[in-house]
């Protein structure tokens, strides 16, 4: 079981970081207020672009929220229908937070696909993905802000999103 | 075991949010805490309505964070004038 949680953690981490970086979260503040969070992380000797991404995760439901809510609803509904309900809810959540992006919806749909594949072929339970996603967001938002913001900026540079 | 693990992470994030002095840098910790609470709500009862409760909790907690962050931004703007 511990091994399955670790695999789910890696899948969730890659899923939400890659979608968020590709959809340009580290590039600029998406909604008002993100600038202040990024500035405080920069003053803590982190990286400003990593700070933008962390601020965007805080201020609007993005791919990380999509991943968590899709796995939570997949668990609650015991079927892929839950993932689709979560995608719809995240879409409206984005609009309520005046964020024009599609990161959350994309994240919820891809997570539904991953859980469907992993549970039908490898015997994973959706609750492993819930635990994996909580661990994944913990490593980004709560473990060490300086390190995680630099890591996010480095990934964004590798993928060619920022200079 | 999953619930205990998530509970531990949630409690750690909450304590860090209290201990951090910079108000703006409390927000990521609170976000991590909200993820944990959402997961605990979803795992509490295996029923579609607990999934809906988790959805509602998470989306409105994000809205709250959004409001707090934009208020901080507005306050800084007023201060710098």
PDB file of C-alpha atoms in Angstrom:
ATOM      1  CA  UNK A   1       0.000   0.000   0.000  1.00  0.00           C
ATOM      2  CA  UNK A   2       2.833   2.412   0.840  1.00  0.00           C
ATOM      3  CA  UNK A   3       4.365   1.722  -2.572  1.00  0.00           C
ATOM      4  CA  UNK A   4       1.009   2.445  -4.249  1.00  0.00           C
ATOM      5  CA  UNK A   5       0.702   5.760  -2.375  1.00  0.00           C
ATOM      6  CA  UNK A   6       4.209   6.696  -3.520  1.00  0.00           C
ATOM      7  CA  UNK A   7       3.367   5.855  -7.154  1.00  0.00           C
ATOM      8  CA  UNK A   8       0.119   7.867  -6.868  1.00  0.00           C
ATOM      9  CA  UNK A   9       2.131  10.768  -5.373  1.00  0.00           C
ATOM     10  CA  UNK A  10       4.534  10.763  -8.334  1.00  0.00           C
ATOM     11  CA  UNK A  11       1.672  10.596 -10.864  1.00  0.00           C
ATOM     12  CA  UNK A  12      -0.222  13.460  -9.165  1.00  0.00           C
ATOM     13  CA  UNK A  13       2.911  15.609  -8.794  1.00  0.00           C
ATOM     14  CA  UNK A  14       3.908  15.252 -12.454  1.00  0.00           C
ATOM     15  CA  UNK A  15       0.292  15.681 -13.621  1.00  0.00           C
ATOM     16  CA  UNK A  16      -0.330  18.980 -11.880  1.00  0.00           C
ATOM     17  CA  UNK A  17       3.149  20.513 -12.204  1.00  0.00           C
ATOM     18  CA  UNK A  18       3.416  19.808 -15.936  1.00  0.00           C
ATOM     19  CA  UNK A  19      -0.123  21.049 -16.736  1.00  0.00           C
ATOM     20  CA  UNK A  20       0.311  24.185 -14.596  1.00  0.00           C
ATOM     21  CA  UNK A  21       3.697  25.037 -16.082  1.00  0.00           C
ATOM     22  CA  UNK A  22       2.528  24.424 -19.667  1.00  0.00           C
ATOM     23  CA  UNK A  23      -0.548  26.603 -19.197  1.00  0.00           C
ATOM     24  CA  UNK A  24       1.712  29.467 -18.134  1.00  0.00           C
ATOM     25  CA  UNK A  25       1.115  29.757 -14.369  1.00  0.00           C
ATOM     26  CA  UNK A  26       4.756  30.683 -13.567  1.00  0.00           C
ATOM     27  CA  UNK A  27       4.734  33.354 -16.264  1.00  0.00           C
ATOM     28  CA  UNK A  28       2.621  36.089 -14.693  1.00  0.00           C
ATOM     29  CA  UNK A  29       0.098  36.683 -11.892  1.00  0.00           C
ATOM     30  CA  UNK A  30      -3.287  35.444 -13.182  1.00  0.00           C
ATOM     31  CA  UNK A  31      -5.518  37.271 -10.684  1.00  0.00           C
ATOM     32  CA  UNK A  32      -5.080  40.239  -8.368  1.00  0.00           C
ATOM     33  CA  UNK A  33      -3.156  39.519  -5.162  1.00  0.00           C
ATOM     34  CA  UNK A  34      -0.808  36.895  -6.601  1.00  0.00           C
ATOM     35  CA  UNK A  35       1.849  39.590  -6.990  1.00  0.00           C
ATOM     36  CA  UNK A  36       2.024  40.105  -3.203  1.00  0.00           C
ATOM     37  CA  UNK A  37       2.496  36.387  -2.460  1.00  0.00           C
ATOM     38  CA  UNK A  38       5.205  36.135  -5.144  1.00  0.00           C
ATOM     39  CA  UNK A  39       6.899  39.242  -3.736  1.00  0.00           C
ATOM     40  CA  UNK A  40       6.960  37.793  -0.206  1.00  0.00           C
ATOM     41  CA  UNK A  41       8.500  34.557  -1.521  1.00  0.00           C
ATOM     42  CA  UNK A  42      11.102  36.603  -3.393  1.00  0.00           C
ATOM     43  CA  UNK A  43      11.894  38.499  -0.180  1.00  0.00           C
ATOM     44  CA  UNK A  44      12.330  35.086   1.470  1.00  0.00           C
ATOM     45  CA  UNK A  45      15.120  34.565  -1.153  1.00  0.00           C
ATOM     46  CA  UNK A  46      12.987  32.324  -3.381  1.00  0.00           C
ATOM     47  CA  UNK A  47      12.373  32.709  -7.128  1.00  0.00           C
ATOM     48  CA  UNK A  48       9.749  35.202  -8.364  1.00  0.00           C
ATOM     49  CA  UNK A  49       8.391  32.936 -11.120  1.00  0.00           C
ATOM     50  CA  UNK A  50       8.005  30.008  -8.717  1.00  0.00           C
ATOM     51  CA  UNK A  51       6.258  32.488  -6.425  1.00  0.00           C
ATOM     52  CA  UNK A  52       3.833  33.439  -9.210  1.00  0.00           C
ATOM     53  CA  UNK A  53       2.947  29.781  -9.702  1.00  0.00           C
ATOM     54  CA  UNK A  54       2.466  29.211  -5.945  1.00  0.00           C
ATOM     55  CA  UNK A  55       0.342  32.362  -5.720  1.00  0.00           C
ATOM     56  CA  UNK A  56      -1.772  31.264  -8.667  1.00  0.00           C
ATOM     57  CA  UNK A  57      -2.329  27.884  -6.979  1.00  0.00           C
ATOM     58  CA  UNK A  58      -3.488  29.716  -3.824  1.00  0.00           C
ATOM     59  CA  UNK A  59      -5.783  32.214  -5.531  1.00  0.00           C
ATOM     60  CA  UNK A  60      -7.672  30.136  -8.084  1.00  0.00           C
ATOM     61  CA  UNK A  61      -8.565  26.440  -8.534  1.00  0.00           C
ATOM     62  CA  UNK A  62      -5.902  25.241 -11.000  1.00  0.00           C
ATOM     63  CA  UNK A  63      -4.604  21.795 -12.005  1.00  0.00           C
ATOM     64  CA  UNK A  64      -3.684  20.906  -8.404  1.00  0.00           C
ATOM     65  CA  UNK A  65      -7.254  21.571  -7.275  1.00  0.00           C
ATOM     66  CA  UNK A  66      -8.515  19.655 -10.320  1.00  0.00           C
ATOM     67  CA  UNK A  67      -6.345  16.658  -9.405  1.00  0.00           C
ATOM     68  CA  UNK A  68      -7.504  16.590  -5.771  1.00  0.00           C
ATOM     69  CA  UNK A  69     -11.198  17.175  -6.488  1.00  0.00           C
ATOM     70  CA  UNK A  70     -11.285  14.654  -9.341  1.00  0.00           C
ATOM     71  CA  UNK A  71      -9.784  11.953  -7.103  1.00  0.00           C
ATOM     72  CA  UNK A  72     -12.063  12.920  -4.186  1.00  0.00           C
ATOM     73  CA  UNK A  73     -15.187  12.774  -6.385  1.00  0.00           C
ATOM     74  CA  UNK A  74     -14.025   9.586  -8.111  1.00  0.00           C
ATOM     75  CA  UNK A  75     -13.782   8.074  -4.616  1.00  0.00           C
ATOM     76  CA  UNK A  76     -17.141   9.469  -3.469  1.00  0.00           C
ATOM     77  CA  UNK A  77     -19.096   8.499  -6.612  1.00  0.00           C
ATOM     78  CA  UNK A  78     -17.079   5.231  -7.063  1.00  0.00           C
ATOM     79  CA  UNK A  79     -17.072   5.869 -10.821  1.00  0.00           C
ATOM     80  CA  UNK A  80     -15.405   8.116 -13.453  1.00  0.00           C
ATOM     81  CA  UNK A  81     -18.593  10.238 -13.409  1.00  0.00           C
ATOM     82  CA  UNK A  82     -17.225  11.872 -10.241  1.00  0.00           C
ATOM     83  CA  UNK A  83     -14.188  13.125 -12.141  1.00  0.00           C
ATOM     84  CA  UNK A  84     -16.441  14.781 -14.735  1.00  0.00           C
ATOM     85  CA  UNK A  85     -18.552  16.439 -12.005  1.00  0.00           C
ATOM     86  CA  UNK A  86     -15.315  17.737 -10.436  1.00  0.00           C
ATOM     87  CA  UNK A  87     -14.134  19.102 -13.801  1.00  0.00           C
ATOM     88  CA  UNK A  88     -17.399  21.017 -14.201  1.00  0.00           C
ATOM     89  CA  UNK A  89     -17.222  22.383 -10.627  1.00  0.00           C
ATOM     90  CA  UNK A  90     -13.601  23.480 -11.102  1.00  0.00           C
ATOM     91  CA  UNK A  91     -14.576  25.226 -14.353  1.00  0.00           C
ATOM     92  CA  UNK A  92     -17.211  27.281 -12.512  1.00  0.00           C
ATOM     93  CA  UNK A  93     -14.772  27.833  -9.618  1.00  0.00           C
ATOM     94  CA  UNK A  94     -12.274  29.350 -12.082  1.00  0.00           C
ATOM     95  CA  UNK A  95     -14.920  31.709 -13.420  1.00  0.00           C
ATOM     96  CA  UNK A  96     -16.025  32.744  -9.901  1.00  0.00           C
ATOM     97  CA  UNK A  97     -12.387  33.607  -9.110  1.00  0.00           C
ATOM     98  CA  UNK A  98     -12.230  35.656 -12.371  1.00  0.00           C
ATOM     99  CA  UNK A  99      -9.479  33.456 -13.803  1.00  0.00           C
ATOM    100  CA  UNK A 100      -9.753  32.934 -17.591  1.00  0.00           C
ATOM    101  CA  UNK A 101      -7.560  29.781 -17.662  1.00  0.00           C
ATOM    102  CA  UNK A 102      -8.402  26.140 -18.285  1.00  0.00           C
ATOM    103  CA  UNK A 103      -5.702  24.520 -16.087  1.00  0.00           C
ATOM    104  CA  UNK A 104      -8.163  23.198 -13.475  1.00  0.00           C
ATOM    105  CA  UNK A 105     -10.539  21.589 -15.961  1.00  0.00           C
ATOM    106  CA  UNK A 106      -7.664  19.978 -17.879  1.00  0.00           C
ATOM    107  CA  UNK A 107      -6.123  18.695 -14.631  1.00  0.00           C
ATOM    108  CA  UNK A 108      -9.402  17.162 -13.458  1.00  0.00           C
ATOM    109  CA  UNK A 109     -10.000  15.400 -16.782  1.00  0.00           C
ATOM    110  CA  UNK A 110      -6.450  13.986 -17.053  1.00  0.00           C
ATOM    111  CA  UNK A 111      -6.598  12.806 -13.417  1.00  0.00           C
ATOM    112  CA  UNK A 112      -9.882  11.019 -14.092  1.00  0.00           C
ATOM    113  CA  UNK A 113      -8.169   9.269 -16.995  1.00  0.00           C
ATOM    114  CA  UNK A 114      -5.121   8.288 -14.845  1.00  0.00           C
ATOM    115  CA  UNK A 115      -7.277   6.940 -11.997  1.00  0.00           C
ATOM    116  CA  UNK A 116      -9.438   5.008 -14.466  1.00  0.00           C
ATOM    117  CA  UNK A 117      -6.364   3.419 -16.088  1.00  0.00           C
ATOM    118  CA  UNK A 118      -4.539   2.738 -12.802  1.00  0.00           C
ATOM    119  CA  UNK A 119      -7.603   1.273 -11.077  1.00  0.00           C
ATOM    120  CA  UNK A 120      -8.672  -0.937 -13.968  1.00  0.00           C
ATOM    121  CA  UNK A 121      -5.237  -2.341 -14.842  1.00  0.00           C
ATOM    122  CA  UNK A 122      -3.097  -2.072 -11.676  1.00  0.00           C
ATOM    123  CA  UNK A 123      -5.685  -2.344  -8.890  1.00  0.00           C
ATOM    124  CA  UNK A 124      -5.149   1.134  -7.413  1.00  0.00           C
ATOM    125  CA  UNK A 125      -7.842   2.669  -5.193  1.00  0.00           C
ATOM    126  CA  UNK A 126      -8.899   6.320  -5.715  1.00  0.00           C
ATOM    127  CA  UNK A 127      -8.038   7.098  -2.058  1.00  0.00           C
ATOM    128  CA  UNK A 128      -4.349   6.502  -2.843  1.00  0.00           C
ATOM    129  CA  UNK A 129      -4.593   9.381  -5.304  1.00  0.00           C
ATOM    130  CA  UNK A 130      -6.231  11.602  -2.659  1.00  0.00           C
ATOM    131  CA  UNK A 131      -3.324  10.905  -0.272  1.00  0.00           C
ATOM    132  CA  UNK A 132      -0.807  11.310  -3.125  1.00  0.00           C
ATOM    133  CA  UNK A 133      -2.208  14.711  -4.078  1.00  0.00           C
ATOM    134  CA  UNK A 134      -2.175  15.987  -0.474  1.00  0.00           C
ATOM    135  CA  UNK A 135       1.481  14.894  -0.249  1.00  0.00           C
ATOM    136  CA  UNK A 136       2.237  16.548  -3.603  1.00  0.00           C
ATOM    137  CA  UNK A 137       0.740  19.921  -2.636  1.00  0.00           C
ATOM    138  CA  UNK A 138       2.514  19.656   0.725  1.00  0.00           C
ATOM    139  CA  UNK A 139       5.911  19.381  -0.999  1.00  0.00           C
ATOM    140  CA  UNK A 140       5.163  22.482  -3.096  1.00  0.00           C
ATOM    141  CA  UNK A 141       3.250  24.808  -0.739  1.00  0.00           C
ATOM    142  CA  UNK A 142       4.295  23.901   2.797  1.00  0.00           C
ATOM    143  CA  UNK A 143       7.616  22.078   2.962  1.00  0.00           C
ATOM    144  CA  UNK A 144      10.163  24.714   1.981  1.00  0.00           C
ATOM    145  CA  UNK A 145       9.132  27.799   0.008  1.00  0.00           C
ATOM    146  CA  UNK A 146      12.635  28.813  -1.075  1.00  0.00           C
ATOM    147  CA  UNK A 147      13.479  25.382  -2.455  1.00  0.00           C
ATOM    148  CA  UNK A 148      10.088  24.685  -4.071  1.00  0.00           C
ATOM    149  CA  UNK A 149       9.900  28.077  -5.815  1.00  0.00           C
ATOM    150  CA  UNK A 150      13.387  27.551  -7.259  1.00  0.00           C
ATOM    151  CA  UNK A 151      12.469  24.021  -8.347  1.00  0.00           C
ATOM    152  CA  UNK A 152       9.296  25.260 -10.095  1.00  0.00           C
ATOM    153  CA  UNK A 153      11.241  28.028 -11.845  1.00  0.00           C
ATOM    154  CA  UNK A 154      13.844  25.517 -13.013  1.00  0.00           C
ATOM    155  CA  UNK A 155      11.138  23.192 -14.397  1.00  0.00           C
ATOM    156  CA  UNK A 156       9.496  26.153 -16.180  1.00  0.00           C
ATOM    157  CA  UNK A 157      12.860  27.098 -17.726  1.00  0.00           C
ATOM    158  CA  UNK A 158      13.471  23.501 -18.856  1.00  0.00           C
ATOM    159  CA  UNK A 159      10.037  23.415 -20.545  1.00  0.00           C
ATOM    160  CA  UNK A 160      10.729  26.785 -22.185  1.00  0.00           C
ATOM    161  CA  UNK A 161       7.820  28.656 -20.585  1.00  0.00           C
ATOM    162  CA  UNK A 162       9.938  31.440 -19.031  1.00  0.00           C
ATOM    163  CA  UNK A 163      13.290  32.962 -20.047  1.00  0.00           C
TER     164      UNK A 163
ATOM    165  CA  UNK B   1      -3.419   4.968   7.736  1.00  0.00           C
ATOM    166  CA  UNK B   2      -4.280   7.328   4.852  1.00  0.00           C
ATOM    167  CA  UNK B   3      -6.492   9.470   7.119  1.00  0.00           C
ATOM    168  CA  UNK B   4      -3.758   9.699   9.788  1.00  0.00           C
ATOM    169  CA  UNK B   5      -1.163  10.717   7.182  1.00  0.00           C
ATOM    170  CA  UNK B   6      -3.429  13.436   5.756  1.00  0.00           C
ATOM    171  CA  UNK B   7      -4.343  14.619   9.268  1.00  0.00           C
ATOM    172  CA  UNK B   8      -0.683  14.965  10.215  1.00  0.00           C
ATOM    173  CA  UNK B   9       0.061  17.015   7.070  1.00  0.00           C
ATOM    174  CA  UNK B  10      -2.986  19.229   7.705  1.00  0.00           C
ATOM    175  CA  UNK B  11      -1.977  19.869  11.322  1.00  0.00           C
ATOM    176  CA  UNK B  12       1.620  20.658  10.327  1.00  0.00           C
ATOM    177  CA  UNK B  13       0.444  23.163   7.681  1.00  0.00           C
ATOM    178  CA  UNK B  14      -1.919  24.812  10.170  1.00  0.00           C
ATOM    179  CA  UNK B  15       0.856  25.172  12.786  1.00  0.00           C
ATOM    180  CA  UNK B  16       3.237  26.595  10.172  1.00  0.00           C
ATOM    181  CA  UNK B  17       0.570  29.105   9.094  1.00  0.00           C
ATOM    182  CA  UNK B  18       0.344  30.309  12.705  1.00  0.00           C
ATOM    183  CA  UNK B  19       4.115  30.454  13.214  1.00  0.00           C
ATOM    184  CA  UNK B  20       4.983  32.283   9.961  1.00  0.00           C
ATOM    185  CA  UNK B  21       5.331  36.003  10.614  1.00  0.00           C
ATOM    186  CA  UNK B  22       4.821  37.369   7.079  1.00  0.00           C
ATOM    187  CA  UNK B  23       1.032  37.514   6.472  1.00  0.00           C
ATOM    188  CA  UNK B  24       1.452  37.093   2.722  1.00  0.00           C
ATOM    189  CA  UNK B  25       3.536  33.931   3.131  1.00  0.00           C
ATOM    190  CA  UNK B  26       0.879  32.367   5.411  1.00  0.00           C
ATOM    191  CA  UNK B  27      -1.346  31.900   2.345  1.00  0.00           C
ATOM    192  CA  UNK B  28       0.482  28.880   0.797  1.00  0.00           C
ATOM    193  CA  UNK B  29       0.398  27.097   4.175  1.00  0.00           C
ATOM    194  CA  UNK B  30      -3.344  27.755   4.478  1.00  0.00           C
ATOM    195  CA  UNK B  31      -3.765  26.436   0.935  1.00  0.00           C
ATOM    196  CA  UNK B  32      -1.973  23.180   1.871  1.00  0.00           C
ATOM    197  CA  UNK B  33      -4.208  22.956   4.967  1.00  0.00           C
ATOM    198  CA  UNK B  34      -7.331  23.395   2.821  1.00  0.00           C
ATOM    199  CA  UNK B  35      -6.201  20.541   0.575  1.00  0.00           C
ATOM    200  CA  UNK B  36      -5.906  18.324   3.656  1.00  0.00           C
ATOM    201  CA  UNK B  37      -9.334  19.299   5.018  1.00  0.00           C
ATOM    202  CA  UNK B  38     -10.932  18.683   1.602  1.00  0.00           C
ATOM    203  CA  UNK B  39      -9.362  15.220   1.468  1.00  0.00           C
ATOM    204  CA  UNK B  40     -10.577  14.443   5.013  1.00  0.00           C
ATOM    205  CA  UNK B  41     -14.140  15.533   4.132  1.00  0.00           C
ATOM    206  CA  UNK B  42     -14.092  13.329   1.027  1.00  0.00           C
ATOM    207  CA  UNK B  43     -12.688  10.338   2.938  1.00  0.00           C
ATOM    208  CA  UNK B  44     -15.087  10.647   5.897  1.00  0.00           C
ATOM    209  CA  UNK B  45     -18.115   8.919   4.309  1.00  0.00           C
ATOM    210  CA  UNK B  46     -18.120   7.096   0.974  1.00  0.00           C
ATOM    211  CA  UNK B  47     -21.184   8.782  -0.491  1.00  0.00           C
ATOM    212  CA  UNK B  48     -21.651  11.137  -3.489  1.00  0.00           C
ATOM    213  CA  UNK B  49     -22.815  13.921  -1.159  1.00  0.00           C
ATOM    214  CA  UNK B  50     -19.496  13.921   0.731  1.00  0.00           C
ATOM    215  CA  UNK B  51     -17.832  14.448  -2.657  1.00  0.00           C
ATOM    216  CA  UNK B  52     -20.124  17.415  -3.300  1.00  0.00           C
ATOM    217  CA  UNK B  53     -19.331  18.759   0.200  1.00  0.00           C
ATOM    218  CA  UNK B  54     -15.591  18.474  -0.538  1.00  0.00           C
ATOM    219  CA  UNK B  55     -16.091  20.316  -3.860  1.00  0.00           C
ATOM    220  CA  UNK B  56     -18.048  23.113  -2.184  1.00  0.00           C
ATOM    221  CA  UNK B  57     -15.562  23.439   0.705  1.00  0.00           C
ATOM    222  CA  UNK B  58     -12.532  23.615  -1.592  1.00  0.00           C
ATOM    223  CA  UNK B  59     -13.921  26.013  -4.190  1.00  0.00           C
ATOM    224  CA  UNK B  60     -15.237  28.464  -1.596  1.00  0.00           C
ATOM    225  CA  UNK B  61     -12.059  28.273   0.501  1.00  0.00           C
ATOM    226  CA  UNK B  62     -10.102  29.166  -2.657  1.00  0.00           C
ATOM    227  CA  UNK B  63     -12.476  32.090  -3.183  1.00  0.00           C
ATOM    228  CA  UNK B  64     -11.715  33.228   0.364  1.00  0.00           C
ATOM    229  CA  UNK B  65      -7.978  33.047  -0.251  1.00  0.00           C
ATOM    230  CA  UNK B  66      -8.517  34.994  -3.465  1.00  0.00           C
ATOM    231  CA  UNK B  67     -10.405  37.691  -1.555  1.00  0.00           C
ATOM    232  CA  UNK B  68      -7.775  37.893   1.216  1.00  0.00           C
ATOM    233  CA  UNK B  69      -4.905  38.124  -1.280  1.00  0.00           C
ATOM    234  CA  UNK B  70      -6.572  40.849  -3.335  1.00  0.00           C
ATOM    235  CA  UNK B  71      -7.367  42.786  -0.144  1.00  0.00           C
ATOM    236  CA  UNK B  72      -3.682  42.601   0.853  1.00  0.00           C
ATOM    237  CA  UNK B  73      -2.780  43.853  -2.646  1.00  0.00           C
ATOM    238  CA  UNK B  74      -5.212  46.773  -2.310  1.00  0.00           C
ATOM    239  CA  UNK B  75      -3.903  47.656   1.177  1.00  0.00           C
ATOM    240  CA  UNK B  76      -0.299  47.715  -0.098  1.00  0.00           C
ATOM    241  CA  UNK B  77      -1.407  49.962  -2.960  1.00  0.00           C
ATOM    242  CA  UNK B  78      -2.983  52.410  -0.489  1.00  0.00           C
ATOM    243  CA  UNK B  79       0.137  52.287   1.739  1.00  0.00           C
ATOM    244  CA  UNK B  80       2.495  53.071  -1.157  1.00  0.00           C
ATOM    245  CA  UNK B  81       0.540  56.188  -2.133  1.00  0.00           C
TER     246      UNK B  81
END
